Coordinates of C-alpha atoms in Angstrom, one line a residue:
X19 CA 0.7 0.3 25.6
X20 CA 1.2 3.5 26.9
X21 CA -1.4 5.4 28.7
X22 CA -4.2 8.0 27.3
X23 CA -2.0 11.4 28.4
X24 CA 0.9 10.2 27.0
X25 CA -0.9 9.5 23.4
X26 CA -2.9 12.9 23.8
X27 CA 0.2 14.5 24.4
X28 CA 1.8 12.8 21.5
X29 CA -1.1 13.7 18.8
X30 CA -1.3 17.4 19.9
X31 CA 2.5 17.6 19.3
X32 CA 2.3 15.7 15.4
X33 CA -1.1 17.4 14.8
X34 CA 0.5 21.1 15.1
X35 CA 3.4 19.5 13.3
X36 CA 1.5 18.2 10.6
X37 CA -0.4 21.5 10.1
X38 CA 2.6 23.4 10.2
X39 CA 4.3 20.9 7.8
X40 CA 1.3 21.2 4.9
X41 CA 1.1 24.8 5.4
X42 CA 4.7 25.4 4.8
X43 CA 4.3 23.2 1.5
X44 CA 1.3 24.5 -0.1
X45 CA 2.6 28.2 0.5
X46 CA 6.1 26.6 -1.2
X47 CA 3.6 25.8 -4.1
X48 CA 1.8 28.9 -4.2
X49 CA 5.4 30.9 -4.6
X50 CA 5.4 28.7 -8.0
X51 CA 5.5 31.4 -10.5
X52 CA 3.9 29.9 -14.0
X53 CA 0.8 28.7 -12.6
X54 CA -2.7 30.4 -10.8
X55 CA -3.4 29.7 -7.6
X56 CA -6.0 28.0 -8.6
X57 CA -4.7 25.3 -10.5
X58 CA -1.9 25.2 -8.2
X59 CA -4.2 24.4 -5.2
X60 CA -6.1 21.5 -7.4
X61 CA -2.6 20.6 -7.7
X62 CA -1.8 20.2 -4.2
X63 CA -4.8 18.1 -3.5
X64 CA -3.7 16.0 -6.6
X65 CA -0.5 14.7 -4.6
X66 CA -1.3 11.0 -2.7
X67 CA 1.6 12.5 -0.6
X68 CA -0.6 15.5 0.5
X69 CA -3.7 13.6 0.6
X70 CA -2.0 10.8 3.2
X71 CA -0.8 13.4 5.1
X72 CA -3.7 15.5 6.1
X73 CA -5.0 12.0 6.8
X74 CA -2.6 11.5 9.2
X75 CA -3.1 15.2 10.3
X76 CA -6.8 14.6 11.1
X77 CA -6.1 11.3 12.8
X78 CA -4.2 13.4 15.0
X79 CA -6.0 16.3 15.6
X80 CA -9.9 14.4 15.6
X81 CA -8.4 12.9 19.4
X82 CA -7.1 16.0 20.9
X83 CA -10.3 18.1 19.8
X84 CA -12.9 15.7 19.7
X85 CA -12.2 13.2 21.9
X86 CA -15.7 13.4 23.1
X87 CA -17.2 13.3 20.0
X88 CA -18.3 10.4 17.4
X89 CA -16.0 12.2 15.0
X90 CA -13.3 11.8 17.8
X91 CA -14.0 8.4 18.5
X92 CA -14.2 7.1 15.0
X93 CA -10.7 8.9 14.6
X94 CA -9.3 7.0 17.5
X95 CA -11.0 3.3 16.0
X96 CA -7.9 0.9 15.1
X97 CA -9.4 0.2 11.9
X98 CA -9.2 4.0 10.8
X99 CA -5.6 4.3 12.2
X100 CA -4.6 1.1 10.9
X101 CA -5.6 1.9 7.7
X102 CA -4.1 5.4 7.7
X103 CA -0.5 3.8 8.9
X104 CA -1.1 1.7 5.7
X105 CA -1.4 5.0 3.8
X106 CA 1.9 6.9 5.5
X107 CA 3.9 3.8 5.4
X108 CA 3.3 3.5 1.6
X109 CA 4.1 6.9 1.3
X110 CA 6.5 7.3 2.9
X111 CA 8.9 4.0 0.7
X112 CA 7.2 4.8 -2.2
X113 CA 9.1 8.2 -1.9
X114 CA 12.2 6.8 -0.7
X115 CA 13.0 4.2 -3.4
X116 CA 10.8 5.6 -6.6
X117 CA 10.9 9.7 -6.1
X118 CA 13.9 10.1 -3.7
X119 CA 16.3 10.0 -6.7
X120 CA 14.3 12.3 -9.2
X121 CA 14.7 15.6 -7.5
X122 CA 17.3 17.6 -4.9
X123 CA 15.1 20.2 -2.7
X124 CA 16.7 22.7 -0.5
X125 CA 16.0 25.6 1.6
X126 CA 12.5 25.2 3.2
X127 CA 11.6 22.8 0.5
X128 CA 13.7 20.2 2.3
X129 CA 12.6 20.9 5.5
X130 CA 8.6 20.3 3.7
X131 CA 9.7 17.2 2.2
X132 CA 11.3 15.6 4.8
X133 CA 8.3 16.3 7.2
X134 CA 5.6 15.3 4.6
X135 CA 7.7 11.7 3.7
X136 CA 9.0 10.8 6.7
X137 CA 8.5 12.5 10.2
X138 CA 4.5 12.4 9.6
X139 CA 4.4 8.6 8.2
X140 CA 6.7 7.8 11.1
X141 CA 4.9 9.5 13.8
X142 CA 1.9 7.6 12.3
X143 CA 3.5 4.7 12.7
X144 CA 4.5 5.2 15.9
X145 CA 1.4 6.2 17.1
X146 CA -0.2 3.1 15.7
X147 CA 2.3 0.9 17.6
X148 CA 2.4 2.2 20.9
X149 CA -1.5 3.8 21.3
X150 CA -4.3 1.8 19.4
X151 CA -5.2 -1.4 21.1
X152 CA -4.3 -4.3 19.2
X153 CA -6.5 -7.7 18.1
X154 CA -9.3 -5.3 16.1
X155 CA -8.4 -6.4 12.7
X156 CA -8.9 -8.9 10.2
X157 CA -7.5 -10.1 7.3
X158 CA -9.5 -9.0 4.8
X159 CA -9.3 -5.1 5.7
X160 CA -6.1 -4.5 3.9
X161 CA -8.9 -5.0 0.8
X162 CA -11.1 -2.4 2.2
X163 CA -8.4 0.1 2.8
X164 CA -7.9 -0.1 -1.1
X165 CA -10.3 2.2 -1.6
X166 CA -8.5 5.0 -1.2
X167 CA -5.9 4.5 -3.4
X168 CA -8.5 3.8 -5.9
X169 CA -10.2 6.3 -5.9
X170 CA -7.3 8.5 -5.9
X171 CA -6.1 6.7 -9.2
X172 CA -9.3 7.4 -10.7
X173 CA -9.0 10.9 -9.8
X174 CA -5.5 11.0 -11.3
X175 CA -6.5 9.7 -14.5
X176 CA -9.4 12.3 -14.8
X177 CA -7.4 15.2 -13.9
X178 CA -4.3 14.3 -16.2
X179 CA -7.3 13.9 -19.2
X180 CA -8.3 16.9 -18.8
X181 CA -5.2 19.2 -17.6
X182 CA -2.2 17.1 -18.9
X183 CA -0.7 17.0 -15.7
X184 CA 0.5 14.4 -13.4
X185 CA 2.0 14.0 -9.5
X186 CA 3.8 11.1 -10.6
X187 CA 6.3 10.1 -13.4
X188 CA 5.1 6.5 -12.5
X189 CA 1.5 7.5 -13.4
X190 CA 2.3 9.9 -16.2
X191 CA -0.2 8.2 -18.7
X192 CA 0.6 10.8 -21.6
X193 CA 4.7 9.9 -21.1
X194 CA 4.4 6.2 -20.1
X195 CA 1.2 5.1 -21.8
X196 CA -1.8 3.6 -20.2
X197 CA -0.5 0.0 -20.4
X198 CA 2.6 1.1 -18.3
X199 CA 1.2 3.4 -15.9
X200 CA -1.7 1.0 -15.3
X201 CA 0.6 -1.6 -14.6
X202 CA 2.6 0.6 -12.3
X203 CA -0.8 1.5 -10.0
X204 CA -2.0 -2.4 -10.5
X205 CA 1.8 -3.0 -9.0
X206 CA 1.6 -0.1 -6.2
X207 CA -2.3 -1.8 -5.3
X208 CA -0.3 -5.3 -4.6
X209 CA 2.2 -3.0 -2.4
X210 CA -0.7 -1.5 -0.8
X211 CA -1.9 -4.5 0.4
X212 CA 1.3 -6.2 1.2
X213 CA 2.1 -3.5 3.6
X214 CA -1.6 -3.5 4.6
X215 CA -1.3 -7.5 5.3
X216 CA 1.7 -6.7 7.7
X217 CA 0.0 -4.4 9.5
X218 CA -2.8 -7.2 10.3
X219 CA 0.1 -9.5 11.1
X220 CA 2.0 -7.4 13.8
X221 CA -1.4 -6.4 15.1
X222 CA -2.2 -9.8 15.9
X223 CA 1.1 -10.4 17.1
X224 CA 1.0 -7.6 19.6
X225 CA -2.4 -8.8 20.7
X226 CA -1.0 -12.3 21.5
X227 CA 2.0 -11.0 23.3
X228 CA -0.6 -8.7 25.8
X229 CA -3.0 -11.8 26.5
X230 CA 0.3 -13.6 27.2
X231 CA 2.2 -10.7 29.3
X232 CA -1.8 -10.5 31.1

């Protein structure tokens, strides 16, 4: 465990980061000629990827500002960043082996993506290993974590109702159809979990290992 300058240093670095990184995106999206801006922001806000990310962002940035604060504290809780490092994780293999292959940015869209799929949900990661003490969780909060993801899937289905549009071929309901796409969310809820699971798993392994190495 490393000490309390080192991870305030860390998330004041990765906060600005993150900030920088979801700026640099929406602006990319606002440059998107054949849509208004505001459709194209309720877009944004429609992407898990975006969503996880100013997550992360804010469980950076709660710690550094607010460390004083409840809002600080519950920020700096291992449940909260546990379940956020479930989030990025997902996130960040969902792109790599389901949306890697489906499109080629470049330029400054390249520089957005990689930030948003990897360097955020790996600094996450990261800052969930080596900064959150260890031994806080149980086995049945991977379940609770799925709320998010619910929720966000209810919102997805709503939105594409009503505006035909969708972040996801995997969740495109009007291309797939709803037995499809339903089975692809029930499938990425399982994954959710899974990865949620492990993270219990090495947390009670690290716990173990510092009561041993006390």
């Amino acid at each position: 465990m490393h000490g309390p300058r080192t991870a305030l240093i860390w998330r004041a670095v990765f906060a600005l980061l993150g900030w920088t990184i979801l700026t640099l995106q929406y602006a990319l999206m606002l440059a998107t000629p054949d849509r208004g801006p505001v459709e194209l922001t309720l877009n944004f806000f429609s992407y898990f990827t975006i969503l996880t990310n100013v997550l992360v962002v804010l469980a950076m940035t709660l710690p550094v500002v607010a460390g004083g604060h409840s809002i600080g504290r519950w920020a700096a809780a291992p449940g909260v960043r546990a379940s956020v490092t479930m989030y990025a994780v997902v996130v960040g293999l969902v792109y790599h082996f389901m949306l890697h292959a489906t499109w080629n940015p470049q330029g400054w869209a390249l520089v957005a993506n990689i930030g948003l799929h990897y360097v955020m949900p790996i600094a996450m990661l990261l800052d969930w290993l080596m900064f959150v003490p260890k031994g806080a969780l149980r086995w049945s909060a991977p379940v609770k974590w799925l709320a998010f993801p619910l929720i966000y899937g209810a919102w997805t289905a709503i939105h594409g109702l009503a505006a035909d549009w969708w972040p996801y071929w995997f969740v495109d309901a009007s291309t797939l159809g709803w037995g499809k796409a339903g089975a692809y969310f029930a499938g990425l809820l399982v994954f959710f979990t899974l990865v949620g699971l492990i993270v219990v798993a090495i947390d009670r392994m690290l716990e173990r290992r510092s009561v041993v190495a006390g």
